[in-house]
């Protein structure tokens, strides 16, 4: 018997955004988002929080490969070798967003929300994330591939939640003295 995916509701997503904002503000950091399959949903959740302008700089919605290349300088070789839905692409998206903003932390999301577009290698529900944090001494990048289930909205909701949870995890493992 299969179980249904745990799909975050609006209240859960807003709570994650609120927690993210509190952590960013406590550390004096600004966030930038680079989104593909979520179509700006992470940015929408963030900007639903009053006062988010003090910790959210901007968002890039780069749905097409051309947009990823033009706006975030994702390399054509990366797309050709790994595809748009890959950790290398997500890392380049996050790094590009960070460079083209006033932020110190970036999140990138790229995936296949369905209902079509999947393959045997990358089925519907495959979503790649990257989080990049610029500290006083270095830039650290984390990336991850997740596999979500459900319909298009469920996959996108789970992706938005995972993006915010990743920021919280990254900030939890960073001491304020090392931050820019």
PDB file of C-alpha atoms in Angstrom:
ATOM      1  CA  UNK A   1       0.000   0.000   0.000  1.00  0.00           C
ATOM      2  CA  UNK A   2       1.442   3.382  -0.992  1.00  0.00           C
ATOM      3  CA  UNK A   3       1.135   6.463   1.154  1.00  0.00           C
ATOM      4  CA  UNK A   4       0.328   9.944  -0.026  1.00  0.00           C
ATOM      5  CA  UNK A   5       3.130  12.498   0.052  1.00  0.00           C
ATOM      6  CA  UNK A   6       3.168  14.972   2.893  1.00  0.00           C
ATOM      7  CA  UNK A   7       2.303  18.161   1.050  1.00  0.00           C
ATOM      8  CA  UNK A   8       2.867  21.358   2.999  1.00  0.00           C
ATOM      9  CA  UNK A   9      -0.162  23.625   3.261  1.00  0.00           C
ATOM     10  CA  UNK A  10      -0.051  27.426   3.023  1.00  0.00           C
ATOM     11  CA  UNK A  11       0.336  27.843   6.795  1.00  0.00           C
ATOM     12  CA  UNK A  12       3.349  25.495   6.859  1.00  0.00           C
ATOM     13  CA  UNK A  13       5.017  27.301   3.953  1.00  0.00           C
ATOM     14  CA  UNK A  14       4.438  30.684   5.589  1.00  0.00           C
ATOM     15  CA  UNK A  15       5.857  29.403   8.883  1.00  0.00           C
ATOM     16  CA  UNK A  16       8.996  28.194   7.080  1.00  0.00           C
ATOM     17  CA  UNK A  17       9.324  31.592   5.376  1.00  0.00           C
ATOM     18  CA  UNK A  18       8.871  33.364   8.714  1.00  0.00           C
ATOM     19  CA  UNK A  19      11.581  31.204  10.331  1.00  0.00           C
ATOM     20  CA  UNK A  20      13.866  31.800   7.352  1.00  0.00           C
ATOM     21  CA  UNK A  21      13.367  35.540   7.629  1.00  0.00           C
ATOM     22  CA  UNK A  22      14.062  35.554  11.338  1.00  0.00           C
ATOM     23  CA  UNK A  23      17.316  33.625  10.855  1.00  0.00           C
ATOM     24  CA  UNK A  24      18.444  35.823   7.975  1.00  0.00           C
ATOM     25  CA  UNK A  25      17.636  38.981   9.905  1.00  0.00           C
ATOM     26  CA  UNK A  26      19.440  37.740  13.042  1.00  0.00           C
ATOM     27  CA  UNK A  27      22.535  37.114  10.922  1.00  0.00           C
ATOM     28  CA  UNK A  28      22.249  40.361   8.951  1.00  0.00           C
ATOM     29  CA  UNK A  29      21.913  38.498   5.657  1.00  0.00           C
ATOM     30  CA  UNK A  30      19.886  39.002   2.501  1.00  0.00           C
ATOM     31  CA  UNK A  31      18.519  36.219   0.322  1.00  0.00           C
ATOM     32  CA  UNK A  32      18.219  35.879  -3.441  1.00  0.00           C
ATOM     33  CA  UNK A  33      16.220  33.142  -5.191  1.00  0.00           C
ATOM     34  CA  UNK A  34      16.759  31.499  -8.584  1.00  0.00           C
ATOM     35  CA  UNK A  35      13.763  29.400  -9.540  1.00  0.00           C
ATOM     36  CA  UNK A  36      12.729  27.258 -12.463  1.00  0.00           C
ATOM     37  CA  UNK A  37      10.075  24.600 -11.776  1.00  0.00           C
ATOM     38  CA  UNK A  38       8.649  26.537  -8.816  1.00  0.00           C
ATOM     39  CA  UNK A  39       8.037  29.558 -11.040  1.00  0.00           C
ATOM     40  CA  UNK A  40       8.666  32.105  -8.304  1.00  0.00           C
ATOM     41  CA  UNK A  41       6.717  30.286  -5.585  1.00  0.00           C
ATOM     42  CA  UNK A  42       9.593  30.536  -3.092  1.00  0.00           C
ATOM     43  CA  UNK A  43       9.796  34.287  -3.696  1.00  0.00           C
ATOM     44  CA  UNK A  44       6.023  34.610  -3.379  1.00  0.00           C
ATOM     45  CA  UNK A  45       5.989  32.818  -0.024  1.00  0.00           C
ATOM     46  CA  UNK A  46       8.853  34.979   1.230  1.00  0.00           C
ATOM     47  CA  UNK A  47       7.265  38.247   0.150  1.00  0.00           C
ATOM     48  CA  UNK A  48       4.009  37.255   1.858  1.00  0.00           C
ATOM     49  CA  UNK A  49       5.861  37.865   5.146  1.00  0.00           C
ATOM     50  CA  UNK A  50       5.557  41.491   6.302  1.00  0.00           C
ATOM     51  CA  UNK A  51       8.973  43.127   6.513  1.00  0.00           C
ATOM     52  CA  UNK A  52      10.628  40.643   4.155  1.00  0.00           C
ATOM     53  CA  UNK A  53      12.190  43.535   2.246  1.00  0.00           C
ATOM     54  CA  UNK A  54      14.758  43.773   5.036  1.00  0.00           C
ATOM     55  CA  UNK A  55      16.089  40.265   4.251  1.00  0.00           C
ATOM     56  CA  UNK A  56      14.953  39.391   0.698  1.00  0.00           C
ATOM     57  CA  UNK A  57      16.817  41.100  -2.130  1.00  0.00           C
ATOM     58  CA  UNK A  58      15.334  39.715  -5.355  1.00  0.00           C
ATOM     59  CA  UNK A  59      14.291  36.657  -7.291  1.00  0.00           C
ATOM     60  CA  UNK A  60      15.072  35.276 -10.726  1.00  0.00           C
ATOM     61  CA  UNK A  61      12.562  33.077 -12.535  1.00  0.00           C
ATOM     62  CA  UNK A  62      14.575  31.306 -15.195  1.00  0.00           C
ATOM     63  CA  UNK A  63      12.231  28.722 -16.643  1.00  0.00           C
ATOM     64  CA  UNK A  64      13.975  28.261 -19.988  1.00  0.00           C
ATOM     65  CA  UNK A  65      17.573  27.235 -20.596  1.00  0.00           C
ATOM     66  CA  UNK A  66      18.108  30.522 -22.429  1.00  0.00           C
ATOM     67  CA  UNK A  67      16.967  32.455 -19.358  1.00  0.00           C
ATOM     68  CA  UNK A  68      19.285  30.421 -17.135  1.00  0.00           C
ATOM     69  CA  UNK A  69      22.189  31.306 -19.426  1.00  0.00           C
ATOM     70  CA  UNK A  70      21.286  34.962 -19.986  1.00  0.00           C
ATOM     71  CA  UNK A  71      20.243  35.952 -16.473  1.00  0.00           C
ATOM     72  CA  UNK A  72      22.359  33.660 -14.295  1.00  0.00           C
ATOM     73  CA  UNK A  73      25.223  32.780 -16.641  1.00  0.00           C
ATOM     74  CA  UNK A  74      24.654  29.033 -16.414  1.00  0.00           C
ATOM     75  CA  UNK A  75      27.210  27.633 -18.832  1.00  0.00           C
ATOM     76  CA  UNK A  76      25.960  26.017 -22.062  1.00  0.00           C
ATOM     77  CA  UNK A  77      28.367  23.127 -21.413  1.00  0.00           C
ATOM     78  CA  UNK A  78      26.740  22.485 -18.026  1.00  0.00           C
ATOM     79  CA  UNK A  79      23.297  22.310 -19.611  1.00  0.00           C
ATOM     80  CA  UNK A  80      24.552  20.105 -22.451  1.00  0.00           C
ATOM     81  CA  UNK A  81      26.428  17.709 -20.180  1.00  0.00           C
ATOM     82  CA  UNK A  82      24.074  17.535 -17.181  1.00  0.00           C
ATOM     83  CA  UNK A  83      20.749  19.022 -18.296  1.00  0.00           C
ATOM     84  CA  UNK A  84      18.655  21.762 -16.750  1.00  0.00           C
ATOM     85  CA  UNK A  85      17.560  19.417 -13.958  1.00  0.00           C
ATOM     86  CA  UNK A  86      20.879  18.693 -12.283  1.00  0.00           C
ATOM     87  CA  UNK A  87      22.870  19.706  -9.262  1.00  0.00           C
ATOM     88  CA  UNK A  88      25.612  21.349 -11.378  1.00  0.00           C
ATOM     89  CA  UNK A  89      22.964  23.537 -13.046  1.00  0.00           C
ATOM     90  CA  UNK A  90      21.362  24.367  -9.689  1.00  0.00           C
ATOM     91  CA  UNK A  91      24.775  25.339  -8.272  1.00  0.00           C
ATOM     92  CA  UNK A  92      25.492  27.629 -11.230  1.00  0.00           C
ATOM     93  CA  UNK A  93      22.021  29.157 -10.907  1.00  0.00           C
ATOM     94  CA  UNK A  94      22.591  29.919  -7.211  1.00  0.00           C
ATOM     95  CA  UNK A  95      26.086  31.277  -7.805  1.00  0.00           C
ATOM     96  CA  UNK A  96      24.856  33.428 -10.685  1.00  0.00           C
ATOM     97  CA  UNK A  97      21.993  34.814  -8.606  1.00  0.00           C
ATOM     98  CA  UNK A  98      24.359  35.610  -5.761  1.00  0.00           C
ATOM     99  CA  UNK A  99      26.755  37.454  -8.061  1.00  0.00           C
ATOM    100  CA  UNK A 100      23.904  39.472  -9.623  1.00  0.00           C
ATOM    101  CA  UNK A 101      22.375  40.605  -6.343  1.00  0.00           C
ATOM    102  CA  UNK A 102      23.114  42.329  -3.072  1.00  0.00           C
ATOM    103  CA  UNK A 103      22.478  39.083  -1.173  1.00  0.00           C
ATOM    104  CA  UNK A 104      24.851  36.861   0.773  1.00  0.00           C
ATOM    105  CA  UNK A 105      22.795  33.663   0.497  1.00  0.00           C
ATOM    106  CA  UNK A 106      21.148  32.144  -2.567  1.00  0.00           C
ATOM    107  CA  UNK A 107      18.775  29.278  -3.229  1.00  0.00           C
ATOM    108  CA  UNK A 108      18.231  27.686  -6.630  1.00  0.00           C
ATOM    109  CA  UNK A 109      15.494  25.226  -7.570  1.00  0.00           C
ATOM    110  CA  UNK A 110      15.237  23.360 -10.877  1.00  0.00           C
ATOM    111  CA  UNK A 111      13.179  20.273 -11.563  1.00  0.00           C
ATOM    112  CA  UNK A 112      10.386  18.425 -13.310  1.00  0.00           C
ATOM    113  CA  UNK A 113       7.004  19.213 -11.755  1.00  0.00           C
ATOM    114  CA  UNK A 114       4.995  17.291 -14.370  1.00  0.00           C
ATOM    115  CA  UNK A 115       2.652  15.966 -15.352  1.00  0.00           C
ATOM    116  CA  UNK A 116       4.942  15.367 -18.342  1.00  0.00           C
ATOM    117  CA  UNK A 117       8.596  16.043 -19.111  1.00  0.00           C
ATOM    118  CA  UNK A 118      10.103  13.243 -17.079  1.00  0.00           C
ATOM    119  CA  UNK A 119      12.309  10.403 -18.292  1.00  0.00           C
ATOM    120  CA  UNK A 120      13.533   7.085 -16.907  1.00  0.00           C
ATOM    121  CA  UNK A 121      16.689   8.826 -15.685  1.00  0.00           C
ATOM    122  CA  UNK A 122      14.887  11.917 -14.347  1.00  0.00           C
ATOM    123  CA  UNK A 123      11.242  11.082 -13.609  1.00  0.00           C
ATOM    124  CA  UNK A 124       8.553  13.629 -12.820  1.00  0.00           C
ATOM    125  CA  UNK A 125       9.168  14.817  -9.274  1.00  0.00           C
ATOM    126  CA  UNK A 126      12.961  15.060  -9.632  1.00  0.00           C
ATOM    127  CA  UNK A 127      14.044  18.407  -8.203  1.00  0.00           C
ATOM    128  CA  UNK A 128      17.575  19.724  -7.736  1.00  0.00           C
ATOM    129  CA  UNK A 129      18.475  22.377  -5.197  1.00  0.00           C
ATOM    130  CA  UNK A 130      21.554  24.447  -4.429  1.00  0.00           C
ATOM    131  CA  UNK A 131      22.232  26.778  -1.542  1.00  0.00           C
ATOM    132  CA  UNK A 132      25.197  29.129  -1.635  1.00  0.00           C
ATOM    133  CA  UNK A 133      26.356  31.192   1.336  1.00  0.00           C
ATOM    134  CA  UNK A 134      29.005  33.894   1.045  1.00  0.00           C
ATOM    135  CA  UNK A 135      30.857  34.251   4.351  1.00  0.00           C
ATOM    136  CA  UNK A 136      33.646  36.548   5.417  1.00  0.00           C
ATOM    137  CA  UNK A 137      36.228  33.923   4.492  1.00  0.00           C
ATOM    138  CA  UNK A 138      34.756  31.769   1.741  1.00  0.00           C
ATOM    139  CA  UNK A 139      31.729  30.798  -0.262  1.00  0.00           C
ATOM    140  CA  UNK A 140      30.121  27.487   0.585  1.00  0.00           C
ATOM    141  CA  UNK A 141      27.720  25.615  -1.664  1.00  0.00           C
ATOM    142  CA  UNK A 142      25.456  22.689  -0.889  1.00  0.00           C
ATOM    143  CA  UNK A 143      23.325  20.870  -3.415  1.00  0.00           C
ATOM    144  CA  UNK A 144      20.853  18.051  -3.303  1.00  0.00           C
ATOM    145  CA  UNK A 145      18.506  16.106  -5.550  1.00  0.00           C
ATOM    146  CA  UNK A 146      15.126  15.100  -4.160  1.00  0.00           C
ATOM    147  CA  UNK A 147      12.330  12.978  -5.596  1.00  0.00           C
ATOM    148  CA  UNK A 148       8.808  14.135  -4.757  1.00  0.00           C
ATOM    149  CA  UNK A 149       5.502  12.530  -5.621  1.00  0.00           C
ATOM    150  CA  UNK A 150       2.014  13.810  -6.258  1.00  0.00           C
ATOM    151  CA  UNK A 151       0.557  16.132  -8.839  1.00  0.00           C
ATOM    152  CA  UNK A 152       2.218  19.282 -10.179  1.00  0.00           C
ATOM    153  CA  UNK A 153       1.088  21.481  -7.291  1.00  0.00           C
ATOM    154  CA  UNK A 154       2.156  18.911  -4.689  1.00  0.00           C
ATOM    155  CA  UNK A 155       5.631  18.655  -6.228  1.00  0.00           C
ATOM    156  CA  UNK A 156       5.979  22.429  -6.368  1.00  0.00           C
ATOM    157  CA  UNK A 157       4.805  22.840  -2.752  1.00  0.00           C
ATOM    158  CA  UNK A 158       7.230  20.185  -1.537  1.00  0.00           C
ATOM    159  CA  UNK A 159      10.000  21.878  -3.537  1.00  0.00           C
ATOM    160  CA  UNK A 160       9.297  25.293  -2.013  1.00  0.00           C
ATOM    161  CA  UNK A 161       9.316  23.803   1.486  1.00  0.00           C
ATOM    162  CA  UNK A 162      12.576  21.929   0.829  1.00  0.00           C
ATOM    163  CA  UNK A 163      14.189  25.123  -0.491  1.00  0.00           C
ATOM    164  CA  UNK A 164      13.361  27.004   2.696  1.00  0.00           C
ATOM    165  CA  UNK A 165      14.325  24.069   4.934  1.00  0.00           C
ATOM    166  CA  UNK A 166      17.700  23.983   3.178  1.00  0.00           C
ATOM    167  CA  UNK A 167      18.327  27.648   3.961  1.00  0.00           C
ATOM    168  CA  UNK A 168      17.468  27.044   7.613  1.00  0.00           C
ATOM    169  CA  UNK A 169      19.802  24.036   7.758  1.00  0.00           C
ATOM    170  CA  UNK A 170      22.623  26.008   6.148  1.00  0.00           C
ATOM    171  CA  UNK A 171      22.216  28.892   8.581  1.00  0.00           C
ATOM    172  CA  UNK A 172      22.001  26.518  11.543  1.00  0.00           C
ATOM    173  CA  UNK A 173      25.454  25.166  10.692  1.00  0.00           C
ATOM    174  CA  UNK A 174      27.039  28.610  10.293  1.00  0.00           C
ATOM    175  CA  UNK A 175      28.310  30.667  13.188  1.00  0.00           C
ATOM    176  CA  UNK A 176      27.425  34.385  13.039  1.00  0.00           C
ATOM    177  CA  UNK A 177      31.094  35.386  13.466  1.00  0.00           C
ATOM    178  CA  UNK A 178      31.912  33.848  10.075  1.00  0.00           C
ATOM    179  CA  UNK A 179      29.203  35.717   8.211  1.00  0.00           C
ATOM    180  CA  UNK A 180      29.736  38.748   6.017  1.00  0.00           C
TER     181      UNK A 180
END
